[in-house]
Amino acid sequence: MKIGIPKGLLYYKYYPFINNFFNELGAEIITSEDTNKKILDLGVKFSVDDACLPVKIFHGHVASIKDKCDYIFIPRFMEVDKGQSICPKFCGLPEMVKNSIPKLPEVISEPIYGIGEKKLWDFSRKIGKKLNKNKKDILTAFTDSLKIQKAFNVGRDDKEYKLKIALVGHPYNIYDNFVNMDIMKKLNDMNIGIITEEYIEKKSIDEEVDKLFKRPFWAFARNSYGFATYVGDNKKVDGIIYISSFACGIDSIVIELIKNKLNNFPMLVLKVDEQTGEAGMETRIEAFTDMLERRCS
Ligand code: SF4
């Protein structure tokens, strides 16, 4: 049994659980390649024009492996944090893909409520049953996968660099090096360290969000806002780079909220879409980091 796992969207945060779970159930995992030009072109070909870049790229990942597997896993994330909504594109992702890409293998798309072990067990049990596994085997695979996921720490908090920048945005923009054009390496090569939201305590992020007149109800909006305003207000970093997807409504609101809160704190917004060129992006990063260096000297 071959299960296709597209390396897009929230794969970067949850792949330890997903890969291990299917593996322990006896499946052979067919993971798509890291995002590249071929995958992007496939995504552009198969998705609707006004989709955001991460959704297009996800389509490309699916198209690249659909003929190599018996099932394809298209996660339907409904909730990733208790009481927080997620962008509707995640809830309808299986339907978007099924309607855009012909000749898919059978799709596994049980809803995922990542808000506690009981809900995750419901999701795992349904998938295990679909693959004709018994309860004992499903439970073992589930327990092991949960342990692996909990031990996994995505994110960065670089030490001993001359300057430090907070990298803000959705995980699929921050951790997909094709989308962000390897920004982490570029910054490190310029002697600039990085911190990501995973290295700031949830309590500090929550306190920042609680100061808003109205709490944002999107999980990503909450995290990005709370993280950026906490590190900016408390001078934990020298500047902020926000990597934003063109055509993302959530990003456009959050960026304005952060700017309003932090006034003149240095912040660079890099909007990415399929036309974004590396040279232009590098020039903007260099201009921003030069300015940060001048402020510090
Ligand atoms: S949150 Fe924004 S970038 Fe992410 S899937 Fe939704 S529209 Fe696209």
PDB file of C-alpha atoms and ligand atoms in Angstrom:
ATOM      1  CA  MET A   1       0.000   0.000   0.000  1.00  0.00           C
ATOM      2  CA  LYS A   2       1.539   3.283  -1.107  1.00  0.00           C
ATOM      3  CA  ILE A   3       0.359   6.513   0.498  1.00  0.00           C
ATOM      4  CA  GLY A   4       1.199   9.798  -1.186  1.00  0.00           C
ATOM      5  CA  ILE A   5       2.014  12.668   1.163  1.00  0.00           C
ATOM      6  CA  PRO A   6       2.257  16.121  -0.462  1.00  0.00           C
ATOM      7  CA  LYS A   7       4.989  18.279   1.059  1.00  0.00           C
ATOM      8  CA  GLY A   8       2.930  21.440   1.248  1.00  0.00           C
ATOM      9  CA  LEU A   9       1.010  23.668   3.678  1.00  0.00           C
ATOM     10  CA  LEU A  10       1.103  22.316   7.249  1.00  0.00           C
ATOM     11  CA  TYR A  11       3.309  19.341   6.318  1.00  0.00           C
ATOM     12  CA  TYR A  12       6.241  21.295   7.771  1.00  0.00           C
ATOM     13  CA  LYS A  13       4.700  21.345  11.233  1.00  0.00           C
ATOM     14  CA  TYR A  14       3.084  17.935  11.427  1.00  0.00           C
ATOM     15  CA  TYR A  15       5.080  15.556   9.231  1.00  0.00           C
ATOM     16  CA  PRO A  16       6.634  13.625  12.153  1.00  0.00           C
ATOM     17  CA  PHE A  17       3.183  12.441  13.252  1.00  0.00           C
ATOM     18  CA  ILE A  18       1.818  11.859   9.759  1.00  0.00           C
ATOM     19  CA  ASN A  19       4.796   9.984   8.336  1.00  0.00           C
ATOM     20  CA  ASN A  20       5.279   7.785  11.377  1.00  0.00           C
ATOM     21  CA  PHE A  21       1.588   6.979  11.686  1.00  0.00           C
ATOM     22  CA  PHE A  22       1.255   5.734   8.109  1.00  0.00           C
ATOM     23  CA  ASN A  23       4.587   3.963   8.315  1.00  0.00           C
ATOM     24  CA  GLU A  24       3.609   2.027  11.430  1.00  0.00           C
ATOM     25  CA  LEU A  25       0.355   1.041   9.767  1.00  0.00           C
ATOM     26  CA  GLY A  26       2.490  -0.699   7.178  1.00  0.00           C
ATOM     27  CA  ALA A  27       2.203   1.800   4.344  1.00  0.00           C
ATOM     28  CA  GLU A  28       4.978   2.822   2.019  1.00  0.00           C
ATOM     29  CA  ILE A  29       5.197   6.588   2.086  1.00  0.00           C
ATOM     30  CA  ILE A  30       5.615   8.434  -1.192  1.00  0.00           C
ATOM     31  CA  THR A  31       6.534  11.994  -0.263  1.00  0.00           C
ATOM     32  CA  SER A  32       6.715  14.640  -2.957  1.00  0.00           C
ATOM     33  CA  GLU A  33      10.056  16.366  -3.581  1.00  0.00           C
ATOM     34  CA  ASP A  34      10.945  19.608  -1.845  1.00  0.00           C
ATOM     35  CA  THR A  35       9.123  22.444  -3.600  1.00  0.00           C
ATOM     36  CA  ASN A  36      10.833  23.354  -6.870  1.00  0.00           C
ATOM     37  CA  LYS A  37      10.036  25.098 -10.148  1.00  0.00           C
ATOM     38  CA  LYS A  38       8.456  21.982 -11.651  1.00  0.00           C
ATOM     39  CA  ILE A  39       6.102  21.611  -8.690  1.00  0.00           C
ATOM     40  CA  LEU A  40       5.229  25.302  -8.772  1.00  0.00           C
ATOM     41  CA  ASP A  41       4.434  25.089 -12.508  1.00  0.00           C
ATOM     42  CA  LEU A  42       2.196  22.063 -11.920  1.00  0.00           C
ATOM     43  CA  GLY A  43       0.417  23.944  -9.126  1.00  0.00           C
ATOM     44  CA  VAL A  44      -0.165  26.985 -11.319  1.00  0.00           C
ATOM     45  CA  LYS A  45      -1.459  24.726 -14.090  1.00  0.00           C
ATOM     46  CA  PHE A  46      -3.967  22.879 -11.915  1.00  0.00           C
ATOM     47  CA  SER A  47      -5.246  25.447  -9.428  1.00  0.00           C
ATOM     48  CA  VAL A  48      -7.533  28.427  -9.853  1.00  0.00           C
ATOM     49  CA  ASP A  49      -5.835  31.725 -10.752  1.00  0.00           C
ATOM     50  CA  ASP A  50      -6.802  33.606  -7.607  1.00  0.00           C
ATOM     51  CA  ALA A  51      -5.593  30.940  -5.149  1.00  0.00           C
ATOM     52  CA  CYS A  52      -2.756  32.012  -2.862  1.00  0.00           C
ATOM     53  CA  LEU A  53       0.747  30.728  -3.593  1.00  0.00           C
ATOM     54  CA  PRO A  54       0.825  28.053  -0.802  1.00  0.00           C
ATOM     55  CA  VAL A  55      -2.415  26.520  -2.088  1.00  0.00           C
ATOM     56  CA  LYS A  56      -1.103  26.499  -5.654  1.00  0.00           C
ATOM     57  CA  ILE A  57       2.093  24.849  -4.487  1.00  0.00           C
ATOM     58  CA  PHE A  58       0.089  22.220  -2.602  1.00  0.00           C
ATOM     59  CA  HIS A  59      -1.720  21.384  -5.853  1.00  0.00           C
ATOM     60  CA  GLY A  60       1.672  20.988  -7.526  1.00  0.00           C
ATOM     61  CA  HIS A  61       2.839  18.542  -4.858  1.00  0.00           C
ATOM     62  CA  VAL A  62      -0.304  16.460  -5.296  1.00  0.00           C
ATOM     63  CA  ALA A  63      -0.006  16.425  -9.090  1.00  0.00           C
ATOM     64  CA  SER A  64       3.656  15.386  -8.863  1.00  0.00           C
ATOM     65  CA  ILE A  65       2.939  12.145  -6.951  1.00  0.00           C
ATOM     66  CA  LYS A  66      -0.644  11.251  -7.813  1.00  0.00           C
ATOM     67  CA  ASP A  67       0.340   8.526 -10.285  1.00  0.00           C
ATOM     68  CA  LYS A  68       2.806   6.882  -7.917  1.00  0.00           C
ATOM     69  CA  CYS A  69       0.504   5.957  -5.034  1.00  0.00           C
ATOM     70  CA  ASP A  70      -2.653   3.992  -4.135  1.00  0.00           C
ATOM     71  CA  TYR A  71      -4.005   6.655  -1.758  1.00  0.00           C
ATOM     72  CA  ILE A  72      -3.200  10.304  -1.374  1.00  0.00           C
ATOM     73  CA  PHE A  73      -3.409  12.117   1.951  1.00  0.00           C
ATOM     74  CA  ILE A  74      -4.965  15.579   1.678  1.00  0.00           C
ATOM     75  CA  PRO A  75      -5.365  16.869   5.219  1.00  0.00           C
ATOM     76  CA  ARG A  76      -8.576  18.642   6.114  1.00  0.00           C
ATOM     77  CA  PHE A  77      -7.439  20.792   9.049  1.00  0.00           C
ATOM     78  CA  MET A  78     -10.471  22.159  10.869  1.00  0.00           C
ATOM     79  CA  GLU A  79      -8.852  23.513  14.035  1.00  0.00           C
ATOM     80  CA  VAL A  80      -5.213  23.636  15.157  1.00  0.00           C
ATOM     81  CA  ASP A  81      -5.703  25.469  18.444  1.00  0.00           C
ATOM     82  CA  LYS A  82      -8.654  25.326  20.812  1.00  0.00           C
ATOM     83  CA  GLY A  83     -11.231  28.005  20.017  1.00  0.00           C
ATOM     84  CA  GLN A  84      -9.245  29.294  17.035  1.00  0.00           C
ATOM     85  CA  SER A  85     -10.470  29.026  13.469  1.00  0.00           C
ATOM     86  CA  ILE A  86      -8.246  28.203  10.561  1.00  0.00           C
ATOM     87  CA  CYS A  87      -8.310  29.673   7.065  1.00  0.00           C
ATOM     88  CA  PRO A  88     -11.292  28.119   5.199  1.00  0.00           C
ATOM     89  CA  LYS A  89      -8.942  26.956   2.456  1.00  0.00           C
ATOM     90  CA  PHE A  90      -7.700  24.252   4.823  1.00  0.00           C
ATOM     91  CA  CYS A  91     -11.204  22.967   5.536  1.00  0.00           C
ATOM     92  CA  GLY A  92     -12.071  22.767   1.836  1.00  0.00           C
ATOM     93  CA  LEU A  93      -8.653  21.694   0.572  1.00  0.00           C
ATOM     94  CA  PRO A  94      -9.635  18.115  -0.401  1.00  0.00           C
ATOM     95  CA  GLU A  95     -12.561  19.394  -2.492  1.00  0.00           C
ATOM     96  CA  MET A  96     -10.425  22.091  -4.143  1.00  0.00           C
ATOM     97  CA  VAL A  97      -7.822  19.527  -5.129  1.00  0.00           C
ATOM     98  CA  LYS A  98     -10.323  16.860  -6.229  1.00  0.00           C
ATOM     99  CA  ASN A  99     -12.085  19.367  -8.452  1.00  0.00           C
ATOM    100  CA  SER A 100      -8.895  20.680 -10.000  1.00  0.00           C
ATOM    101  CA  ILE A 101      -6.699  17.638 -10.577  1.00  0.00           C
ATOM    102  CA  PRO A 102      -8.050  14.774 -12.660  1.00  0.00           C
ATOM    103  CA  LYS A 103      -7.414  11.078 -12.105  1.00  0.00           C
ATOM    104  CA  LEU A 104      -6.460  11.188  -8.431  1.00  0.00           C
ATOM    105  CA  PRO A 105      -6.052   7.971  -6.492  1.00  0.00           C
ATOM    106  CA  GLU A 106      -8.405   7.488  -3.510  1.00  0.00           C
ATOM    107  CA  VAL A 107      -8.161  10.532  -1.240  1.00  0.00           C
ATOM    108  CA  ILE A 108      -7.754  10.274   2.549  1.00  0.00           C
ATOM    109  CA  SER A 109      -9.204  13.455   3.996  1.00  0.00           C
ATOM    110  CA  GLU A 110     -10.683  12.765   7.435  1.00  0.00           C
ATOM    111  CA  PRO A 111     -11.122  16.062   9.358  1.00  0.00           C
ATOM    112  CA  ILE A 112      -8.321  16.944  11.778  1.00  0.00           C
ATOM    113  CA  TYR A 113      -9.079  18.750  15.009  1.00  0.00           C
ATOM    114  CA  GLY A 114      -5.627  19.202  16.518  1.00  0.00           C
ATOM    115  CA  ILE A 115      -6.990  20.363  19.859  1.00  0.00           C
ATOM    116  CA  GLY A 116      -6.359  17.427  22.108  1.00  0.00           C
ATOM    117  CA  GLU A 117      -5.429  13.783  22.082  1.00  0.00           C
ATOM    118  CA  LYS A 118      -9.012  12.520  22.033  1.00  0.00           C
ATOM    119  CA  LYS A 119      -9.816  14.395  18.828  1.00  0.00           C
ATOM    120  CA  LEU A 120      -6.558  13.298  17.238  1.00  0.00           C
ATOM    121  CA  TRP A 121      -7.318   9.727  18.200  1.00  0.00           C
ATOM    122  CA  ASP A 122     -10.712   9.995  16.444  1.00  0.00           C
ATOM    123  CA  PHE A 123      -8.924  11.087  13.290  1.00  0.00           C
ATOM    124  CA  SER A 124      -6.316   8.325  13.560  1.00  0.00           C
ATOM    125  CA  ARG A 125      -8.896   5.623  14.302  1.00  0.00           C
ATOM    126  CA  LYS A 126     -10.941   6.538  11.221  1.00  0.00           C
ATOM    127  CA  ILE A 127      -7.880   6.400   8.982  1.00  0.00           C
ATOM    128  CA  GLY A 128      -6.712   3.103  10.479  1.00  0.00           C
ATOM    129  CA  LYS A 129     -10.146   1.577   9.868  1.00  0.00           C
ATOM    130  CA  LYS A 130     -10.126   2.821   6.303  1.00  0.00           C
ATOM    131  CA  LEU A 131      -6.837   0.985   5.816  1.00  0.00           C
ATOM    132  CA  ASN A 132      -8.321  -2.168   7.438  1.00  0.00           C
ATOM    133  CA  LYS A 133      -6.097  -2.100  10.532  1.00  0.00           C
ATOM    134  CA  ASN A 134      -7.174  -3.429  13.912  1.00  0.00           C
ATOM    135  CA  LYS A 135      -7.676  -1.184  16.927  1.00  0.00           C
ATOM    136  CA  LYS A 136      -4.561  -2.400  18.744  1.00  0.00           C
ATOM    137  CA  ASP A 137      -2.262  -1.613  15.816  1.00  0.00           C
ATOM    138  CA  ILE A 138      -3.901   1.765  15.275  1.00  0.00           C
ATOM    139  CA  LEU A 139      -3.501   2.648  18.945  1.00  0.00           C
ATOM    140  CA  THR A 140       0.194   1.687  18.956  1.00  0.00           C
ATOM    141  CA  ALA A 141       0.864   3.712  15.789  1.00  0.00           C
ATOM    142  CA  PHE A 142      -1.068   6.652  17.229  1.00  0.00           C
ATOM    143  CA  THR A 143       0.742   6.637  20.594  1.00  0.00           C
ATOM    144  CA  ASP A 144       4.189   6.357  19.007  1.00  0.00           C
ATOM    145  CA  SER A 145       3.454   9.078  16.462  1.00  0.00           C
ATOM    146  CA  LEU A 146       2.189  11.450  19.120  1.00  0.00           C
ATOM    147  CA  LYS A 147       5.374  10.934  21.115  1.00  0.00           C
ATOM    148  CA  ILE A 148       7.504  11.678  18.050  1.00  0.00           C
ATOM    149  CA  GLN A 149       5.474  14.794  17.207  1.00  0.00           C
ATOM    150  CA  LYS A 150       5.796  16.130  20.760  1.00  0.00           C
ATOM    151  CA  ALA A 151       9.578  15.674  20.672  1.00  0.00           C
ATOM    152  CA  PHE A 152       9.819  17.504  17.342  1.00  0.00           C
ATOM    153  CA  ASN A 153      10.720  21.147  17.494  1.00  0.00           C
ATOM    154  CA  VAL A 154      10.344  23.150  14.334  1.00  0.00           C
ATOM    155  CA  GLY A 155      11.657  26.703  14.555  1.00  0.00           C
ATOM    156  CA  ARG A 156      14.853  28.631  15.191  1.00  0.00           C
ATOM    157  CA  ASP A 157      16.412  30.821  17.805  1.00  0.00           C
ATOM    158  CA  ASP A 158      19.911  31.685  16.609  1.00  0.00           C
ATOM    159  CA  LYS A 159      22.498  32.897  19.085  1.00  0.00           C
ATOM    160  CA  GLU A 160      25.725  34.837  18.701  1.00  0.00           C
ATOM    161  CA  TYR A 161      24.961  36.756  15.527  1.00  0.00           C
ATOM    162  CA  LYS A 162      25.603  40.456  15.147  1.00  0.00           C
ATOM    163  CA  LEU A 163      21.924  41.284  14.576  1.00  0.00           C
ATOM    164  CA  LYS A 164      18.718  39.334  15.098  1.00  0.00           C
ATOM    165  CA  ILE A 165      15.549  39.307  13.013  1.00  0.00           C
ATOM    166  CA  ALA A 166      12.141  37.831  13.787  1.00  0.00           C
ATOM    167  CA  LEU A 167      10.830  35.861  10.838  1.00  0.00           C
ATOM    168  CA  VAL A 168       7.043  36.109  10.872  1.00  0.00           C
ATOM    169  CA  GLY A 169       4.415  34.372   8.725  1.00  0.00           C
ATOM    170  CA  HIS A 170       2.631  31.102   8.059  1.00  0.00           C
ATOM    171  CA  PRO A 171       4.761  27.993   8.613  1.00  0.00           C
ATOM    172  CA  TYR A 172       4.587  27.027   4.934  1.00  0.00           C
ATOM    173  CA  ASN A 173       6.157  30.383   4.008  1.00  0.00           C
ATOM    174  CA  ILE A 174       8.761  30.270   6.749  1.00  0.00           C
ATOM    175  CA  TYR A 175       9.896  26.653   6.331  1.00  0.00           C
ATOM    176  CA  ASP A 176       9.573  26.126   2.574  1.00  0.00           C
ATOM    177  CA  ASN A 177      12.962  27.283   1.309  1.00  0.00           C
ATOM    178  CA  PHE A 178      11.762  27.503  -2.296  1.00  0.00           C
ATOM    179  CA  VAL A 179       8.951  29.896  -1.370  1.00  0.00           C
ATOM    180  CA  ASN A 180      11.115  32.106   0.821  1.00  0.00           C
ATOM    181  CA  MET A 181      14.172  31.711  -1.429  1.00  0.00           C
ATOM    182  CA  ASP A 182      16.245  30.331   1.400  1.00  0.00           C
ATOM    183  CA  ILE A 183      15.962  33.475   3.465  1.00  0.00           C
ATOM    184  CA  MET A 184      17.301  31.852   6.628  1.00  0.00           C
ATOM    185  CA  LYS A 185      20.580  30.966   4.941  1.00  0.00           C
ATOM    186  CA  LYS A 186      20.791  34.385   3.280  1.00  0.00           C
ATOM    187  CA  LEU A 187      20.391  36.127   6.638  1.00  0.00           C
ATOM    188  CA  ASN A 188      22.828  33.833   8.445  1.00  0.00           C
ATOM    189  CA  ASP A 189      25.394  34.450   5.661  1.00  0.00           C
ATOM    190  CA  MET A 190      25.050  38.171   6.428  1.00  0.00           C
ATOM    191  CA  ASN A 191      25.797  37.442  10.104  1.00  0.00           C
ATOM    192  CA  ILE A 192      22.147  37.909  11.067  1.00  0.00           C
ATOM    193  CA  GLY A 193      20.405  35.476  13.414  1.00  0.00           C
ATOM    194  CA  ILE A 194      16.741  34.472  13.288  1.00  0.00           C
ATOM    195  CA  ILE A 195      14.026  33.773  15.771  1.00  0.00           C
ATOM    196  CA  THR A 196      10.659  32.198  14.892  1.00  0.00           C
ATOM    197  CA  GLU A 197       7.399  32.159  16.845  1.00  0.00           C
ATOM    198  CA  GLU A 198       7.929  28.654  18.243  1.00  0.00           C
ATOM    199  CA  TYR A 199      10.655  30.041  20.518  1.00  0.00           C
ATOM    200  CA  ILE A 200       8.404  32.532  22.261  1.00  0.00           C
ATOM    201  CA  GLU A 201       6.229  31.271  25.101  1.00  0.00           C
ATOM    202  CA  LYS A 202       2.559  30.902  24.246  1.00  0.00           C
ATOM    203  CA  LYS A 203       1.711  32.975  27.335  1.00  0.00           C
ATOM    204  CA  SER A 204       3.626  35.999  25.971  1.00  0.00           C
ATOM    205  CA  ILE A 205       1.898  35.688  22.589  1.00  0.00           C
ATOM    206  CA  ASP A 206      -1.514  35.399  24.301  1.00  0.00           C
ATOM    207  CA  GLU A 207      -0.879  38.477  26.438  1.00  0.00           C
ATOM    208  CA  GLU A 208      -0.144  40.563  23.350  1.00  0.00           C
ATOM    209  CA  VAL A 209      -3.274  39.315  21.594  1.00  0.00           C
ATOM    210  CA  ASP A 210      -5.388  40.024  24.699  1.00  0.00           C
ATOM    211  CA  LYS A 211      -4.480  43.703  24.449  1.00  0.00           C
ATOM    212  CA  LEU A 212      -6.362  43.996  21.159  1.00  0.00           C
ATOM    213  CA  PHE A 213      -9.839  45.526  21.227  1.00  0.00           C
ATOM    214  CA  LYS A 214     -11.119  42.419  19.454  1.00  0.00           C
ATOM    215  CA  ARG A 215      -9.187  39.131  19.426  1.00  0.00           C
ATOM    216  CA  PRO A 216      -8.447  37.791  15.947  1.00  0.00           C
ATOM    217  CA  PHE A 217     -10.155  34.424  15.595  1.00  0.00           C
ATOM    218  CA  TRP A 218      -7.747  32.947  13.050  1.00  0.00           C
ATOM    219  CA  ALA A 219      -4.988  30.837  14.617  1.00  0.00           C
ATOM    220  CA  PHE A 220      -2.282  32.075  12.221  1.00  0.00           C
ATOM    221  CA  ALA A 221      -3.275  35.713  12.671  1.00  0.00           C
ATOM    222  CA  ARG A 222      -3.087  35.364  16.420  1.00  0.00           C
ATOM    223  CA  ASN A 223       0.347  33.774  16.423  1.00  0.00           C
ATOM    224  CA  SER A 224       1.891  36.165  13.915  1.00  0.00           C
ATOM    225  CA  TYR A 225       0.477  39.248  15.628  1.00  0.00           C
ATOM    226  CA  GLY A 226       1.336  38.140  19.174  1.00  0.00           C
ATOM    227  CA  PHE A 227       4.841  37.028  18.223  1.00  0.00           C
ATOM    228  CA  ALA A 228       5.753  40.133  16.186  1.00  0.00           C
ATOM    229  CA  THR A 229       4.416  42.649  18.699  1.00  0.00           C
ATOM    230  CA  TYR A 230       5.984  40.831  21.660  1.00  0.00           C
ATOM    231  CA  VAL A 231       9.497  40.706  20.158  1.00  0.00           C
ATOM    232  CA  GLY A 232       9.172  44.238  18.759  1.00  0.00           C
ATOM    233  CA  ASP A 233       7.817  45.902  21.910  1.00  0.00           C
ATOM    234  CA  ASN A 234      10.320  44.134  24.139  1.00  0.00           C
ATOM    235  CA  LYS A 235      13.254  44.819  21.786  1.00  0.00           C
ATOM    236  CA  LYS A 236      14.088  41.123  21.575  1.00  0.00           C
ATOM    237  CA  VAL A 237      15.131  41.623  17.933  1.00  0.00           C
ATOM    238  CA  ASP A 238      16.573  44.374  15.748  1.00  0.00           C
ATOM    239  CA  GLY A 239      13.923  44.030  13.053  1.00  0.00           C
ATOM    240  CA  ILE A 240      11.059  41.963  11.688  1.00  0.00           C
ATOM    241  CA  ILE A 241      10.666  40.329   8.302  1.00  0.00           C
ATOM    242  CA  TYR A 242       7.114  39.259   7.501  1.00  0.00           C
ATOM    243  CA  ILE A 243       6.835  36.760   4.647  1.00  0.00           C
ATOM    244  CA  SER A 244       3.377  37.094   3.229  1.00  0.00           C
ATOM    245  CA  SER A 245       1.508  35.283   0.475  1.00  0.00           C
ATOM    246  CA  PHE A 246       0.056  37.503  -2.201  1.00  0.00           C
ATOM    247  CA  ALA A 247      -3.772  37.245  -2.072  1.00  0.00           C
ATOM    248  CA  CYS A 248      -3.869  36.186   1.583  1.00  0.00           C
ATOM    249  CA  GLY A 249      -6.596  38.176   3.323  1.00  0.00           C
ATOM    250  CA  ILE A 250      -5.405  37.167   6.783  1.00  0.00           C
ATOM    251  CA  ASP A 251      -1.894  38.494   6.123  1.00  0.00           C
ATOM    252  CA  SER A 252      -3.131  41.855   4.881  1.00  0.00           C
ATOM    253  CA  ILE A 253      -5.016  42.480   8.126  1.00  0.00           C
ATOM    254  CA  VAL A 254      -2.308  41.183  10.459  1.00  0.00           C
ATOM    255  CA  ILE A 255       0.434  43.223   8.801  1.00  0.00           C
ATOM    256  CA  GLU A 256      -1.557  46.435   9.338  1.00  0.00           C
ATOM    257  CA  LEU A 257      -2.291  45.499  12.965  1.00  0.00           C
ATOM    258  CA  ILE A 258       1.417  44.895  13.634  1.00  0.00           C
ATOM    259  CA  LYS A 259       2.432  48.169  11.965  1.00  0.00           C
ATOM    260  CA  ASN A 260      -0.126  50.090  14.026  1.00  0.00           C
ATOM    261  CA  LYS A 261       1.126  48.569  17.251  1.00  0.00           C
ATOM    262  CA  LEU A 262       4.861  48.885  16.616  1.00  0.00           C
ATOM    263  CA  ASN A 263       4.853  52.335  14.989  1.00  0.00           C
ATOM    264  CA  ASN A 264       8.359  52.898  13.610  1.00  0.00           C
ATOM    265  CA  PHE A 265       9.906  49.571  14.564  1.00  0.00           C
ATOM    266  CA  PRO A 266      11.845  48.270  11.515  1.00  0.00           C
ATOM    267  CA  MET A 267       9.712  45.814   9.577  1.00  0.00           C
ATOM    268  CA  LEU A 268      10.067  44.505   6.040  1.00  0.00           C
ATOM    269  CA  VAL A 269       7.116  42.816   4.335  1.00  0.00           C
ATOM    270  CA  LEU A 270       8.066  40.412   1.559  1.00  0.00           C
ATOM    271  CA  LYS A 271       5.070  39.419  -0.535  1.00  0.00           C
ATOM    272  CA  VAL A 272       5.605  36.223  -2.460  1.00  0.00           C
ATOM    273  CA  ASP A 273       3.772  34.844  -5.451  1.00  0.00           C
ATOM    274  CA  GLU A 274       4.748  32.770  -8.469  1.00  0.00           C
ATOM    275  CA  GLN A 275       6.255  35.833 -10.189  1.00  0.00           C
ATOM    276  CA  THR A 276       8.528  36.884  -7.328  1.00  0.00           C
ATOM    277  CA  GLY A 277      12.131  37.062  -8.473  1.00  0.00           C
ATOM    278  CA  GLU A 278      15.093  36.179  -6.298  1.00  0.00           C
ATOM    279  CA  ALA A 279      17.179  39.200  -7.337  1.00  0.00           C
ATOM    280  CA  GLY A 280      14.467  41.669  -6.296  1.00  0.00           C
ATOM    281  CA  MET A 281      13.972  39.899  -3.001  1.00  0.00           C
ATOM    282  CA  GLU A 282      17.712  39.888  -2.254  1.00  0.00           C
ATOM    283  CA  THR A 283      17.960  43.610  -2.963  1.00  0.00           C
ATOM    284  CA  ARG A 284      15.161  44.359  -0.528  1.00  0.00           C
ATOM    285  CA  ILE A 285      16.647  42.159   2.188  1.00  0.00           C
ATOM    286  CA  GLU A 286      20.067  43.773   1.750  1.00  0.00           C
ATOM    287  CA  ALA A 287      18.621  47.301   1.898  1.00  0.00           C
ATOM    288  CA  PHE A 288      16.704  46.379   5.063  1.00  0.00           C
ATOM    289  CA  THR A 289      19.654  44.757   6.818  1.00  0.00           C
ATOM    290  CA  ASP A 290      21.961  47.681   5.850  1.00  0.00           C
ATOM    291  CA  MET A 291      19.487  50.007   7.504  1.00  0.00           C
ATOM    292  CA  LEU A 292      19.431  47.814  10.647  1.00  0.00           C
ATOM    293  CA  GLU A 293      23.230  47.848  10.785  1.00  0.00           C
ATOM    294  CA  ARG A 294      23.330  51.626  10.523  1.00  0.00           C
ATOM    295  CA  ARG A 295      20.826  51.932  13.379  1.00  0.00           C
ATOM    296  CA  CYS A 296      22.956  49.719  15.594  1.00  0.00           C
ATOM    297  CA  SER A 297      26.324  51.294  14.891  1.00  0.00           C
TER     298      SER A 297
HETATM  299  S1  SF4 B   1      -4.015  31.658   5.398  1.00  0.00           S
HETATM  300 FE1  SF4 B   1      -3.550  32.874   3.581  1.00  0.00          FE
HETATM  301  S2  SF4 B   1      -1.736  31.920   2.702  1.00  0.00           S
HETATM  302 FE2  SF4 B   1      -2.645  30.423   4.114  1.00  0.00          FE
HETATM  303  S3  SF4 B   1      -3.987  29.168   2.876  1.00  0.00           S
HETATM  304 FE3  SF4 B   1      -5.247  30.815   3.717  1.00  0.00          FE
HETATM  305  S4  SF4 B   1      -5.209  32.431   2.121  1.00  0.00           S
HETATM  306 FE4  SF4 B   1      -3.513  31.004   1.686  1.00  0.00          FE
END
